[in-house]
mmCIF file of C-alpha atoms and ligand atoms in Angstrom:
data_model
loop_
_atom_site.group_PDB
_atom_site.id
_atom_site.type_symbol
_atom_site.label_atom_id
_atom_site.label_comp_id
_atom_site.label_asym_id
_atom_site.label_seq_id
_atom_site.Cartn_x
_atom_site.Cartn_y
_atom_site.Cartn_z
ATOM 1 C CA MET A 1 -56.485 0.913 21.816
ATOM 2 C CA GLU A 2 -56.880 -1.749 24.731
ATOM 3 C CA LYS A 3 -53.410 -3.411 23.922
ATOM 4 C CA TYR A 4 -53.144 -7.199 22.204
ATOM 5 C CA LYS A 5 -51.719 -9.866 25.841
ATOM 6 C CA VAL A 6 -48.575 -11.666 23.900
ATOM 7 C CA GLY A 7 -46.743 -14.191 25.112
ATOM 8 C CA VAL A 8 -42.457 -14.858 23.689
ATOM 9 C CA ILE A 9 -42.071 -18.713 24.040
ATOM 10 C CA GLY A 10 -38.674 -19.255 23.956
ATOM 11 C CA GLY A 11 -38.149 -15.286 25.301
ATOM 12 C CA THR A 12 -34.322 -16.278 26.349
ATOM 13 C CA GLY A 13 -32.834 -16.978 23.161
ATOM 14 C CA MET A 14 -31.570 -14.918 20.426
ATOM 15 C CA VAL A 15 -34.349 -14.756 18.365
ATOM 16 C CA GLY A 16 -36.653 -14.107 21.479
ATOM 17 C CA GLN A 17 -35.031 -11.315 23.166
ATOM 18 C CA ARG A 18 -36.146 -9.909 19.433
ATOM 19 C CA PHE A 19 -38.770 -10.426 19.649
ATOM 20 C CA ILE A 20 -38.965 -8.892 23.829
ATOM 21 C CA SER A 21 -37.110 -5.514 22.334
ATOM 22 C CA LEU A 22 -39.663 -5.149 20.181
ATOM 23 C CA LEU A 23 -42.862 -5.662 22.012
ATOM 24 C CA GLU A 24 -41.728 -2.756 24.158
ATOM 25 C CA ASN A 25 -43.453 0.268 23.440
ATOM 26 C CA HIS A 26 -44.929 -1.319 21.076
ATOM 27 C CA PRO A 27 -48.720 0.341 20.406
ATOM 28 C CA TRP A 28 -50.605 -2.324 19.319
ATOM 29 C CA PHE A 29 -48.730 -6.261 21.552
ATOM 30 C CA GLN A 30 -48.801 -5.931 25.554
ATOM 31 C CA LEU A 31 -45.861 -7.901 26.636
ATOM 32 C CA THR A 32 -47.642 -10.022 28.971
ATOM 33 C CA VAL A 33 -45.680 -13.726 29.942
ATOM 34 C CA ILE A 34 -42.202 -14.916 28.273
ATOM 35 C CA ALA A 35 -41.760 -18.302 29.193
ATOM 36 C CA ALA A 36 -38.292 -21.124 28.044
ATOM 37 C CA SER A 37 -36.948 -24.434 28.877
ATOM 38 C CA SER A 38 -37.488 -25.968 32.789
ATOM 39 C CA ARG A 39 -33.451 -24.483 32.977
ATOM 40 C CA SER A 40 -35.102 -20.581 33.153
ATOM 41 C CA ALA A 41 -38.112 -21.686 34.490
ATOM 42 C CA GLY A 42 -38.666 -19.548 37.736
ATOM 43 C CA LYS A 43 -36.010 -17.526 37.630
ATOM 44 C CA THR A 44 -36.607 -13.187 37.181
ATOM 45 C CA TYR A 45 -36.006 -12.589 32.920
ATOM 46 C CA GLU A 46 -32.741 -10.738 33.779
ATOM 47 C CA GLU A 47 -31.276 -13.884 36.113
ATOM 48 C CA ALA A 48 -32.270 -15.877 33.257
ATOM 49 C CA ILE A 49 -31.043 -13.982 30.463
ATOM 50 C CA GLY A 50 -28.015 -14.036 32.918
ATOM 51 C CA SER A 51 -24.597 -12.684 30.140
ATOM 52 C CA ARG A 52 -27.030 -13.995 27.240
ATOM 53 C CA TRP A 53 -27.653 -11.105 26.644
ATOM 54 C CA ALA A 54 -27.038 -10.522 23.130
ATOM 55 C CA LEU A 55 -28.373 -7.323 21.088
ATOM 56 C CA GLU A 56 -27.238 -3.447 21.073
ATOM 57 C CA THR A 57 -30.178 -2.349 23.056
ATOM 58 C CA PRO A 58 -30.394 -2.345 26.902
ATOM 59 C CA MET A 59 -32.767 -4.526 28.100
ATOM 60 C CA PRO A 60 -36.948 -3.861 28.101
ATOM 61 C CA GLU A 61 -37.834 -3.237 31.946
ATOM 62 C CA GLU A 62 -40.802 -4.015 32.027
ATOM 63 C CA ALA A 63 -38.618 -8.055 30.666
ATOM 64 C CA LYS A 64 -36.257 -7.826 33.163
ATOM 65 C CA LYS A 65 -38.987 -8.854 36.970
ATOM 66 C CA MET A 66 -40.782 -10.665 35.085
ATOM 67 C CA VAL A 67 -41.067 -14.608 36.210
ATOM 68 C CA VAL A 68 -40.225 -17.244 33.703
ATOM 69 C CA MET A 69 -42.908 -19.180 33.239
ATOM 70 C CA ASN A 70 -41.830 -23.574 31.488
ATOM 71 C CA ALA A 71 -42.984 -23.484 27.956
ATOM 72 C CA GLU A 72 -44.170 -27.179 27.762
ATOM 73 C CA ALA A 73 -45.397 -27.540 31.654
ATOM 74 C CA ASP A 74 -47.430 -24.362 31.700
ATOM 75 C CA ILE A 75 -48.918 -24.178 28.152
ATOM 76 C CA GLU A 76 -52.678 -24.144 30.215
ATOM 77 C CA ALA A 77 -51.255 -21.107 32.181
ATOM 78 C CA ILE A 78 -49.916 -19.843 29.672
ATOM 79 C CA ALA A 79 -52.046 -19.741 27.080
ATOM 80 C CA SER A 80 -55.388 -18.460 29.664
ATOM 81 C CA GLN A 81 -53.127 -14.580 30.091
ATOM 82 C CA VAL A 82 -52.307 -14.218 26.909
ATOM 83 C CA ASP A 83 -54.203 -13.687 23.421
ATOM 84 C CA PHE A 84 -51.546 -15.475 21.078
ATOM 85 C CA VAL A 85 -48.122 -16.424 21.241
ATOM 86 C CA PHE A 86 -44.585 -15.785 19.171
ATOM 87 C CA SER A 87 -42.485 -19.335 19.528
ATOM 88 C CA ALA A 88 -38.397 -19.244 18.776
ATOM 89 C CA VAL A 89 -37.544 -22.407 20.256
ATOM 90 C CA ASP A 90 -34.209 -24.667 19.997
ATOM 91 C CA MET A 91 -35.689 -28.046 20.553
ATOM 92 C CA LYS A 92 -36.583 -30.909 17.598
ATOM 93 C CA LYS A 93 -38.508 -30.750 14.632
ATOM 94 C CA GLU A 94 -41.465 -32.837 16.283
ATOM 95 C CA GLU A 95 -41.309 -31.531 19.550
ATOM 96 C CA ILE A 96 -41.379 -27.958 17.944
ATOM 97 C CA GLN A 97 -44.659 -29.064 16.195
ATOM 98 C CA ALA A 98 -45.757 -30.901 18.553
ATOM 99 C CA LEU A 99 -45.601 -28.199 21.460
ATOM 100 C CA GLU A 100 -46.857 -25.074 18.860
ATOM 101 C CA GLU A 101 -49.854 -27.317 18.651
ATOM 102 C CA ALA A 102 -50.478 -28.092 22.138
ATOM 103 C CA TYR A 103 -51.147 -24.033 22.087
ATOM 104 C CA ALA A 104 -52.662 -23.380 18.841
ATOM 105 C CA LYS A 105 -55.459 -26.117 20.972
ATOM 106 C CA HIS A 106 -55.654 -24.327 23.507
ATOM 107 C CA GLU A 107 -56.946 -21.182 21.444
ATOM 108 C CA CYS A 108 -53.784 -19.670 21.493
ATOM 109 C CA PRO A 109 -52.609 -18.741 18.018
ATOM 110 C CA VAL A 110 -48.965 -19.399 17.822
ATOM 111 C CA VAL A 111 -46.929 -16.294 15.356
ATOM 112 C CA SER A 112 -44.286 -18.785 14.954
ATOM 113 C CA ASN A 113 -40.625 -18.093 14.217
ATOM 114 C CA ASN A 114 -39.213 -21.782 13.974
ATOM 115 C CA SER A 115 -39.402 -23.841 10.434
ATOM 116 C CA ALA A 116 -41.364 -27.137 12.025
ATOM 117 C CA HIS A 117 -44.711 -26.214 10.090
ATOM 118 C CA ARG A 118 -43.761 -24.639 7.577
ATOM 119 C CA TRP A 119 -44.105 -27.992 5.396
ATOM 120 C CA THR A 120 -47.916 -29.091 6.877
ATOM 121 C CA ALA A 121 -49.764 -28.017 5.010
ATOM 122 C CA ASP A 122 -52.047 -25.627 5.921
ATOM 123 C CA VAL A 123 -50.533 -24.016 7.988
ATOM 124 C CA PRO A 124 -49.603 -20.496 5.552
ATOM 125 C CA MET A 125 -45.994 -19.476 5.659
ATOM 126 C CA VAL A 126 -46.335 -16.225 4.988
ATOM 127 C CA VAL A 127 -44.261 -12.442 3.859
ATOM 128 C CA PRO A 128 -46.722 -9.921 4.264
ATOM 129 C CA GLU A 129 -45.324 -7.784 1.330
ATOM 130 C CA ILE A 130 -46.226 -11.396 -1.005
ATOM 131 C CA ASN A 131 -47.941 -13.569 0.210
ATOM 132 C CA PRO A 132 -51.098 -12.120 2.600
ATOM 133 C CA GLU A 133 -53.607 -14.470 1.040
ATOM 134 C CA HIS A 134 -52.490 -17.184 2.195
ATOM 135 C CA LEU A 135 -53.686 -16.784 5.543
ATOM 136 C CA ALA A 136 -57.188 -17.755 4.052
ATOM 137 C CA VAL A 137 -55.721 -21.549 4.429
ATOM 138 C CA ILE A 138 -56.521 -20.959 8.506
ATOM 139 C CA ALA A 139 -60.517 -21.131 8.565
ATOM 140 C CA ASP A 140 -59.310 -25.146 7.088
ATOM 141 C CA GLN A 141 -56.887 -25.165 9.535
ATOM 142 C CA ARG A 142 -58.529 -24.791 12.619
ATOM 143 C CA ARG A 143 -60.908 -26.756 11.141
ATOM 144 C CA ARG A 144 -58.511 -30.297 11.150
ATOM 145 C CA LEU A 145 -57.758 -28.771 15.015
ATOM 146 C CA GLY A 146 -60.940 -28.822 16.078
ATOM 147 C CA THR A 147 -60.466 -24.485 17.017
ATOM 148 C CA SER A 148 -62.376 -22.573 16.834
ATOM 149 C CA ARG A 149 -59.680 -19.293 17.948
ATOM 150 C CA GLY A 150 -56.517 -20.583 17.462
ATOM 151 C CA PHE A 151 -53.710 -21.702 14.875
ATOM 152 C CA ILE A 152 -50.284 -21.962 13.607
ATOM 153 C CA ALA A 153 -48.360 -19.800 10.855
ATOM 154 C CA VAL A 154 -45.348 -18.695 10.109
ATOM 155 C CA LYS A 155 -42.586 -16.583 8.223
ATOM 156 C CA SER A 156 -40.289 -17.798 6.021
ATOM 157 C CA ASN A 157 -36.906 -18.577 6.403
ATOM 158 C CA CYS A 158 -34.324 -15.775 6.742
ATOM 159 C CA SER A 159 -31.837 -15.990 3.885
ATOM 160 C CA LEU A 160 -34.356 -15.367 1.398
ATOM 161 C CA GLN A 161 -36.483 -12.716 3.389
ATOM 162 C CA SER A 162 -33.248 -10.916 1.112
ATOM 163 C CA TYR A 163 -33.668 -11.888 -2.824
ATOM 164 C CA VAL A 164 -37.693 -13.172 -1.764
ATOM 165 C CA PRO A 165 -38.845 -10.073 -1.759
ATOM 166 C CA ALA A 166 -37.525 -8.739 -5.008
ATOM 167 C CA LEU A 167 -37.697 -11.018 -7.327
ATOM 168 C CA HIS A 168 -41.771 -11.351 -6.157
ATOM 169 C CA PRO A 169 -42.117 -8.127 -8.486
ATOM 170 C CA LEU A 170 -40.303 -9.686 -11.209
ATOM 171 C CA ARG A 171 -42.239 -12.441 -11.624
ATOM 172 C CA ASP A 172 -44.899 -11.222 -13.667
ATOM 173 C CA PHE A 173 -41.586 -11.153 -16.691
ATOM 174 C CA GLY A 174 -42.228 -14.851 -16.343
ATOM 175 C CA LEU A 175 -38.831 -15.286 -13.867
ATOM 176 C CA GLU A 176 -37.321 -18.640 -15.316
ATOM 177 C CA GLN A 177 -34.070 -19.631 -13.473
ATOM 178 C CA VAL A 178 -33.007 -18.857 -9.978
ATOM 179 C CA LEU A 179 -29.219 -18.692 -8.868
ATOM 180 C CA VAL A 180 -28.105 -17.151 -5.435
ATOM 181 C CA CYS A 181 -25.517 -16.858 -3.507
ATOM 182 C CA THR A 182 -25.835 -16.040 0.668
ATOM 183 C CA TYR A 183 -23.570 -14.397 2.840
ATOM 184 C CA GLN A 184 -24.840 -14.946 6.466
ATOM 185 C CA ALA A 185 -24.361 -13.388 9.976
ATOM 186 C CA ILE A 186 -24.072 -15.066 12.580
ATOM 187 C CA SER A 187 -26.312 -14.424 14.590
ATOM 188 C CA GLY A 188 -28.519 -16.717 12.595
ATOM 189 C CA ALA A 189 -27.135 -19.453 14.262
ATOM 190 C CA GLY A 190 -27.972 -17.305 17.789
ATOM 191 C CA LYS A 191 -24.472 -17.051 17.895
ATOM 192 C CA THR A 192 -21.613 -13.767 18.983
ATOM 193 C CA PHE A 193 -18.429 -13.738 17.874
ATOM 194 C CA GLU A 194 -18.132 -14.871 21.565
ATOM 195 C CA THR A 195 -19.441 -17.337 21.736
ATOM 196 C CA TRP A 196 -18.342 -18.019 17.980
ATOM 197 C CA PRO A 197 -14.269 -16.691 18.335
ATOM 198 C CA ASP A 198 -14.133 -19.582 15.124
ATOM 199 C CA MET A 199 -15.744 -17.185 13.184
ATOM 200 C CA VAL A 200 -13.481 -14.250 12.950
ATOM 201 C CA ASP A 201 -10.928 -13.748 10.349
ATOM 202 C CA ASN A 202 -13.738 -17.010 8.459
ATOM 203 C CA VAL A 203 -16.012 -18.712 6.111
ATOM 204 C CA ILE A 204 -18.074 -21.635 6.791
ATOM 205 C CA PRO A 205 -19.883 -22.955 4.096
ATOM 206 C CA TYR A 206 -21.747 -25.134 4.739
ATOM 207 C CA ILE A 207 -24.554 -24.729 7.073
ATOM 208 C CA GLY A 208 -26.713 -26.938 7.254
ATOM 209 C CA GLY A 209 -30.190 -27.638 5.573
ATOM 210 C CA GLU A 210 -30.425 -23.646 4.837
ATOM 211 C CA GLU A 211 -29.935 -24.586 0.556
ATOM 212 C CA GLU A 212 -32.760 -26.500 0.554
ATOM 213 C CA LYS A 213 -35.054 -23.977 2.466
ATOM 214 C CA SER A 214 -33.386 -21.103 0.237
ATOM 215 C CA GLU A 215 -34.903 -23.622 -2.884
ATOM 216 C CA GLN A 216 -37.982 -24.403 -2.314
ATOM 217 C CA GLU A 217 -39.572 -21.893 0.961
ATOM 218 C CA PRO A 218 -40.150 -19.475 -2.211
ATOM 219 C CA LEU A 219 -41.768 -21.608 -3.702
ATOM 220 C CA LYS A 220 -44.412 -22.383 -0.950
ATOM 221 C CA LEU A 221 -45.342 -18.405 -1.020
ATOM 222 C CA TRP A 222 -44.839 -18.027 -4.275
ATOM 223 C CA GLY A 223 -48.072 -20.971 -4.420
ATOM 224 C CA ARG A 224 -52.044 -20.159 -4.173
ATOM 225 C CA VAL A 225 -55.008 -21.711 -1.618
ATOM 226 C CA GLU A 226 -56.119 -24.772 -3.325
ATOM 227 C CA ASN A 227 -59.262 -27.017 -1.492
ATOM 228 C CA GLY A 228 -58.025 -25.707 2.088
ATOM 229 C CA VAL A 229 -53.651 -26.088 1.026
ATOM 230 C CA ILE A 230 -51.158 -24.232 0.123
ATOM 231 C CA VAL A 231 -49.367 -25.625 -3.761
ATOM 232 C CA ASN A 232 -46.640 -24.822 -3.867
ATOM 233 C CA ALA A 233 -44.970 -23.204 -7.369
ATOM 234 C CA GLY A 234 -44.070 -24.864 -9.911
ATOM 235 C CA SER A 235 -41.571 -22.059 -11.194
ATOM 236 C CA PRO A 236 -39.152 -20.487 -11.003
ATOM 237 C CA ALA A 237 -36.303 -23.209 -10.640
ATOM 238 C CA ILE A 238 -33.793 -21.712 -7.814
ATOM 239 C CA THR A 239 -30.369 -22.970 -7.299
ATOM 240 C CA ALA A 240 -28.289 -21.932 -3.328
ATOM 241 C CA GLN A 241 -24.946 -21.371 -2.548
ATOM 242 C CA CYS A 242 -25.475 -20.922 1.451
ATOM 243 C CA LEU A 243 -21.686 -19.483 3.450
ATOM 244 C CA ARG A 244 -21.423 -18.535 7.092
ATOM 245 C CA VAL A 245 -19.253 -14.934 6.398
ATOM 246 C CA PRO A 246 -17.938 -13.439 9.706
ATOM 247 C CA VAL A 247 -20.519 -10.740 9.764
ATOM 248 C CA SER A 248 -22.956 -9.941 13.294
ATOM 249 C CA ASN A 249 -26.459 -9.213 11.794
ATOM 250 C CA GLY A 250 -27.848 -9.170 8.113
ATOM 251 C CA HIS A 251 -28.057 -11.368 5.346
ATOM 252 C CA MET A 252 -26.529 -10.409 1.709
ATOM 253 C CA ALA A 253 -27.361 -12.109 -1.345
ATOM 254 C CA ALA A 254 -25.448 -12.159 -5.236
ATOM 255 C CA VAL A 255 -29.208 -12.815 -7.551
ATOM 256 C CA PHE A 256 -28.515 -13.656 -11.211
ATOM 257 C CA ALA A 257 -31.859 -14.435 -12.853
ATOM 258 C CA ARG A 258 -33.719 -15.104 -16.336
ATOM 259 C CA PHE A 259 -37.301 -14.355 -17.809
ATOM 260 C CA GLN A 260 -39.502 -15.438 -20.990
ATOM 261 C CA ASN A 261 -39.889 -11.203 -20.932
ATOM 262 C CA LYS A 262 -36.727 -9.910 -19.915
ATOM 263 C CA PRO A 263 -37.806 -6.907 -18.376
ATOM 264 C CA THR A 264 -34.577 -3.556 -18.669
ATOM 265 C CA MET A 265 -33.393 -2.602 -16.079
ATOM 266 C CA GLU A 266 -35.192 0.982 -16.273
ATOM 267 C CA GLU A 267 -38.804 -1.415 -15.533
ATOM 268 C CA MET A 268 -36.758 -3.299 -13.147
ATOM 269 C CA LYS A 269 -35.621 -0.357 -11.287
ATOM 270 C CA GLU A 270 -38.889 1.567 -11.127
ATOM 271 C CA ILE A 271 -41.423 -1.843 -10.345
ATOM 272 C CA TRP A 272 -38.999 -2.018 -6.609
ATOM 273 C CA ALA A 273 -39.041 2.066 -6.460
ATOM 274 C CA ASN A 274 -43.061 1.579 -6.398
ATOM 275 C CA TYR A 275 -43.531 -1.827 -5.307
ATOM 276 C CA LYS A 276 -46.133 -1.445 -2.044
ATOM 277 C CA GLY A 277 -47.739 -4.829 0.139
ATOM 278 C CA ARG A 278 -50.573 -5.395 1.954
ATOM 279 C CA ALA A 279 -48.185 -4.455 5.171
ATOM 280 C CA GLN A 280 -47.697 -0.689 3.378
ATOM 281 C CA GLU A 281 -51.069 -0.896 2.332
ATOM 282 C CA LEU A 282 -52.432 -0.882 5.541
ATOM 283 C CA ALA A 283 -49.936 0.649 7.196
ATOM 284 C CA LEU A 284 -49.156 -1.177 9.648
ATOM 285 C CA PRO A 285 -46.871 -0.586 12.860
ATOM 286 C CA SER A 286 -43.555 -2.785 11.736
ATOM 287 C CA ALA A 287 -44.314 -1.942 8.296
ATOM 288 C CA PRO A 288 -41.086 -0.396 5.844
ATOM 289 C CA LYS A 289 -42.690 2.901 4.083
ATOM 290 C CA GLN A 290 -40.239 2.113 0.938
ATOM 291 C CA PHE A 291 -40.250 -1.911 1.011
ATOM 292 C CA LEU A 292 -37.883 -2.316 -1.653
ATOM 293 C CA HIS A 293 -34.936 0.464 -1.624
ATOM 294 C CA TYR A 294 -32.246 0.829 -4.716
ATOM 295 C CA PHE A 295 -29.131 1.822 -3.967
ATOM 296 C CA GLU A 296 -27.408 3.042 -7.483
ATOM 297 C CA GLU A 297 -24.404 3.729 -5.524
ATOM 298 C CA PRO A 298 -21.671 1.060 -7.044
ATOM 299 C CA ASP A 299 -20.816 -0.362 -3.547
ATOM 300 C CA ARG A 300 -23.949 -0.457 -1.707
ATOM 301 C CA PRO A 301 -26.100 -1.887 0.178
ATOM 302 C CA GLN A 302 -23.517 -2.049 2.062
ATOM 303 C CA THR A 303 -24.181 -4.892 5.967
ATOM 304 C CA ARG A 304 -22.834 -2.940 8.744
ATOM 305 C CA LEU A 305 -24.515 0.590 6.518
ATOM 306 C CA ASP A 306 -27.413 -0.364 5.799
ATOM 307 C CA ARG A 307 -28.399 -3.886 7.323
ATOM 308 C CA MET A 308 -31.021 -1.278 9.669
ATOM 309 C CA THR A 309 -32.465 0.708 6.652
ATOM 310 C CA GLU A 310 -36.263 1.018 8.228
ATOM 311 C CA GLY A 311 -35.589 -0.316 11.769
ATOM 312 C CA GLY A 312 -34.316 -3.131 9.797
ATOM 313 C CA MET A 313 -37.394 -3.556 8.090
ATOM 314 C CA ALA A 314 -36.530 -3.146 4.269
ATOM 315 C CA VAL A 315 -35.210 -4.683 1.790
ATOM 316 C CA CYS A 316 -31.649 -2.601 0.321
ATOM 317 C CA ILE A 317 -30.607 -3.937 -3.173
ATOM 318 C CA GLY A 318 -27.886 -2.939 -5.835
ATOM 319 C CA ARG A 319 -25.725 -3.495 -9.094
ATOM 320 C CA LEU A 320 -28.243 -4.307 -10.938
ATOM 321 C CA ARG A 321 -26.389 -5.064 -14.163
ATOM 322 C CA PRO A 322 -26.709 -7.571 -17.238
ATOM 323 C CA ASP A 323 -25.438 -11.252 -16.716
ATOM 324 C CA THR A 324 -23.134 -13.093 -19.587
ATOM 325 C CA GLN A 325 -25.470 -15.870 -19.083
ATOM 326 C CA TYR A 326 -28.278 -15.036 -16.808
ATOM 327 C CA ASP A 327 -30.625 -11.818 -18.016
ATOM 328 C CA TYR A 328 -29.515 -9.951 -14.841
ATOM 329 C CA LYS A 329 -27.313 -10.229 -11.364
ATOM 330 C CA PHE A 330 -27.792 -8.595 -8.132
ATOM 331 C CA VAL A 331 -27.352 -7.802 -4.499
ATOM 332 C CA CYS A 332 -29.540 -7.181 -1.941
ATOM 333 C CA LEU A 333 -29.214 -7.062 1.588
ATOM 334 C CA SER A 334 -31.840 -7.908 4.638
ATOM 335 C CA HIS A 335 -31.559 -8.078 8.572
ATOM 336 C CA ASN A 336 -31.535 -11.490 9.155
ATOM 337 C CA THR A 337 -33.033 -10.905 13.055
ATOM 338 C CA LEU A 338 -35.346 -8.769 12.114
ATOM 339 C CA ARG A 339 -36.488 -8.735 8.534
ATOM 340 C CA GLY A 340 -36.163 -11.818 9.091
ATOM 341 C CA ALA A 341 -37.042 -13.636 12.146
ATOM 342 C CA ALA A 342 -38.473 -11.655 15.180
ATOM 343 C CA GLY A 343 -39.344 -8.698 13.356
ATOM 344 C CA GLY A 344 -40.966 -10.127 10.127
ATOM 345 C CA ALA A 345 -42.804 -11.626 12.888
ATOM 346 C CA VAL A 346 -44.279 -9.014 14.547
ATOM 347 C CA LEU A 347 -45.485 -7.841 11.324
ATOM 348 C CA LEU A 348 -46.618 -10.952 10.469
ATOM 349 C CA ALA A 349 -48.445 -11.109 13.744
ATOM 350 C CA GLU A 350 -49.806 -7.265 13.169
ATOM 351 C CA LEU A 351 -51.405 -8.618 9.461
ATOM 352 C CA LEU A 352 -53.631 -11.412 11.154
ATOM 353 C CA CYS A 353 -54.808 -8.412 13.540
ATOM 354 C CA ALA A 354 -55.430 -6.413 11.318
ATOM 355 C CA GLU A 355 -56.930 -9.099 9.338
ATOM 356 C CA GLY A 356 -59.363 -10.530 11.960
ATOM 357 C CA TYR A 357 -57.853 -13.830 12.090
ATOM 358 C CA ILE A 358 -56.823 -12.476 16.305
ATOM 359 C CA SER A 359 -58.536 -11.304 17.977
ATOM 360 C CA ARG A 360 -59.055 -10.029 22.485
ATOM 361 C CA ARG A 361 -60.202 -13.326 24.126
HETATM 362 N N1 NAP B 401 -31.267 -16.413 15.371
HETATM 363 C C1 NAP B 401 -32.332 -16.430 14.197
HETATM 364 O O1 NAP B 401 -31.432 -15.083 13.314
HETATM 365 C C2 NAP B 401 -32.826 -17.247 13.545
HETATM 366 C C3 NAP B 401 -33.391 -16.928 11.767
HETATM 367 C C4 NAP B 401 -34.174 -17.385 12.129
HETATM 368 C C5 NAP B 401 -35.165 -18.750 12.517
HETATM 369 N N2 NAP B 401 -34.827 -18.996 13.580
HETATM 370 C C6 NAP B 401 -34.947 -20.252 14.290
HETATM 371 O O2 NAP B 401 -35.105 -19.914 15.513
HETATM 372 C C7 NAP B 401 -35.991 -20.893 17.140
HETATM 373 C C8 NAP B 401 -34.651 -19.847 17.772
HETATM 374 O O3 NAP B 401 -33.649 -19.531 17.179
HETATM 375 P P1 NAP B 401 -32.371 -18.736 18.500
HETATM 376 O O4 NAP B 401 -31.061 -18.167 17.206
HETATM 377 O O5 NAP B 401 -33.093 -17.995 18.751
HETATM 378 O O6 NAP B 401 -31.880 -19.530 19.318
HETATM 379 P P2 NAP B 401 -31.387 -19.811 20.973
HETATM 380 O O7 NAP B 401 -31.233 -18.185 21.215
HETATM 381 O O8 NAP B 401 -30.346 -20.666 21.178
HETATM 382 O O9 NAP B 401 -32.513 -19.599 21.948
HETATM 383 C C9 NAP B 401 -33.145 -21.379 22.408
HETATM 384 C C10 NAP B 401 -34.422 -20.801 22.648
HETATM 385 O O10 NAP B 401 -35.257 -21.610 22.483
HETATM 386 C C11 NAP B 401 -35.683 -22.275 24.266
HETATM 387 N N3 NAP B 401 -35.283 -23.843 25.101
HETATM 388 C C12 NAP B 401 -34.467 -24.637 24.826
HETATM 389 N N4 NAP B 401 -35.469 -26.370 24.937
HETATM 390 C C13 NAP B 401 -36.170 -25.468 25.382
HETATM 391 C C14 NAP B 401 -37.218 -26.496 25.749
HETATM 392 N N5 NAP B 401 -37.379 -27.853 25.667
HETATM 393 N N6 NAP B 401 -39.301 -25.764 26.464
HETATM 394 C C15 NAP B 401 -39.062 -24.743 25.881
HETATM 395 N N7 NAP B 401 -37.619 -23.396 25.469
HETATM 396 C C16 NAP B 401 -36.583 -24.584 25.192
HETATM 397 C C17 NAP B 401 -34.612 -21.335 25.154
HETATM 398 O O11 NAP B 401 -34.666 -21.634 26.917
HETATM 399 P P3 NAP B 401 -33.392 -21.426 27.776
HETATM 400 O O12 NAP B 401 -32.967 -20.208 28.064
HETATM 401 O O13 NAP B 401 -33.468 -21.579 28.835
HETATM 402 O O14 NAP B 401 -32.718 -22.815 27.122
HETATM 403 C C18 NAP B 401 -34.010 -19.964 24.515
HETATM 404 O O15 NAP B 401 -35.322 -19.242 24.772
HETATM 405 C C19 NAP B 401 -34.520 -21.663 15.721
HETATM 406 O O16 NAP B 401 -35.457 -23.227 15.865
HETATM 407 C C20 NAP B 401 -33.400 -20.837 15.089
HETATM 408 O O17 NAP B 401 -33.620 -22.080 13.891
HETATM 409 C C21 NAP B 401 -33.264 -18.207 14.072
#
């Protein structure tokens, strides 16, 4: 099979590095362009990264000698060389919105890790196992942008990728209220313990904007397509507290849930064990075979032991038990830069290709 040619915008950053390493040996995608800021442009990838390589695996050979392009100045040249781009840039929201729209208008689909366009009503925010039907709004977005190929699709915030998958198949029981407390890794801020020594032996009870995202983004994921836009779901009511904890990778969530028609614990575990989404039906290359893993051990899932379950793309659940105020409480875990960021975006791109939204030029 001829591979899709892929660019990574923001390829030198923490999420960008994950993209570059996930694209190494990808069966469908060929890394073709790396772009970043003017600070990196013109250097080889290896030079531009310097001492910033943050992954446990070595830098892919195919990337080392590639010359980094300027993501803002070289849009036309980049768009003409690739079938689509991944975007993971750290810029002001309005700048990211404009940059991603410029790529789309150059007929280059953008699969974005950034939050800038998550609330644009005709931009689908998709977890392939949860709301693949939202891709239908791409036709309306293309009409607005005046494009035939170009569009923007985004993935949701990393904090909610642990608990929303666990709650999703339980919505049939009339999920009414959710309280969640997240325990989030420092890589979620683009940091390591070397670059953020204040996090050693510490908890910081504040992550700017994260609680609002954790409470509101699930309602877009659970929304419906109506008149060419996504209309948010009206329930459940979600309240969230998000804490930064001294962990390199892996976001954990402690979840409390109340239902209109309370399921039994056996029903919940059976539903989790049997749940399959569109990514599993299509057997997409990055899809975990089992999306939701329930652990019976009382002290699992653990961040260090379980974050890499199925290549960091599965969601781990444990400690399901009755609660004194809600119906049930349980714990969830997902890898924030794999399922929660670059891996989730690669899976979304695979879905977009499989469903015919991205084609080869
Ligand atoms: N880390 C996570 O787990 C995570 C999870 C979900 C979402 N996100 C989001 O993903 C995005 C990237 O996060 P990150 O942690 O990877 O950030 P990061 O490590 O700070 O990397 C930022 C990237 O943006 C590039 N950049 C900065 N200014 C630019 C400009 N003016 N033009 C073009 N490129 C520019 C940088 O290039 P240079 O190297 O040339 O400066 C670098 O490649 C952010 O929007 C973040 O909120 C991160």
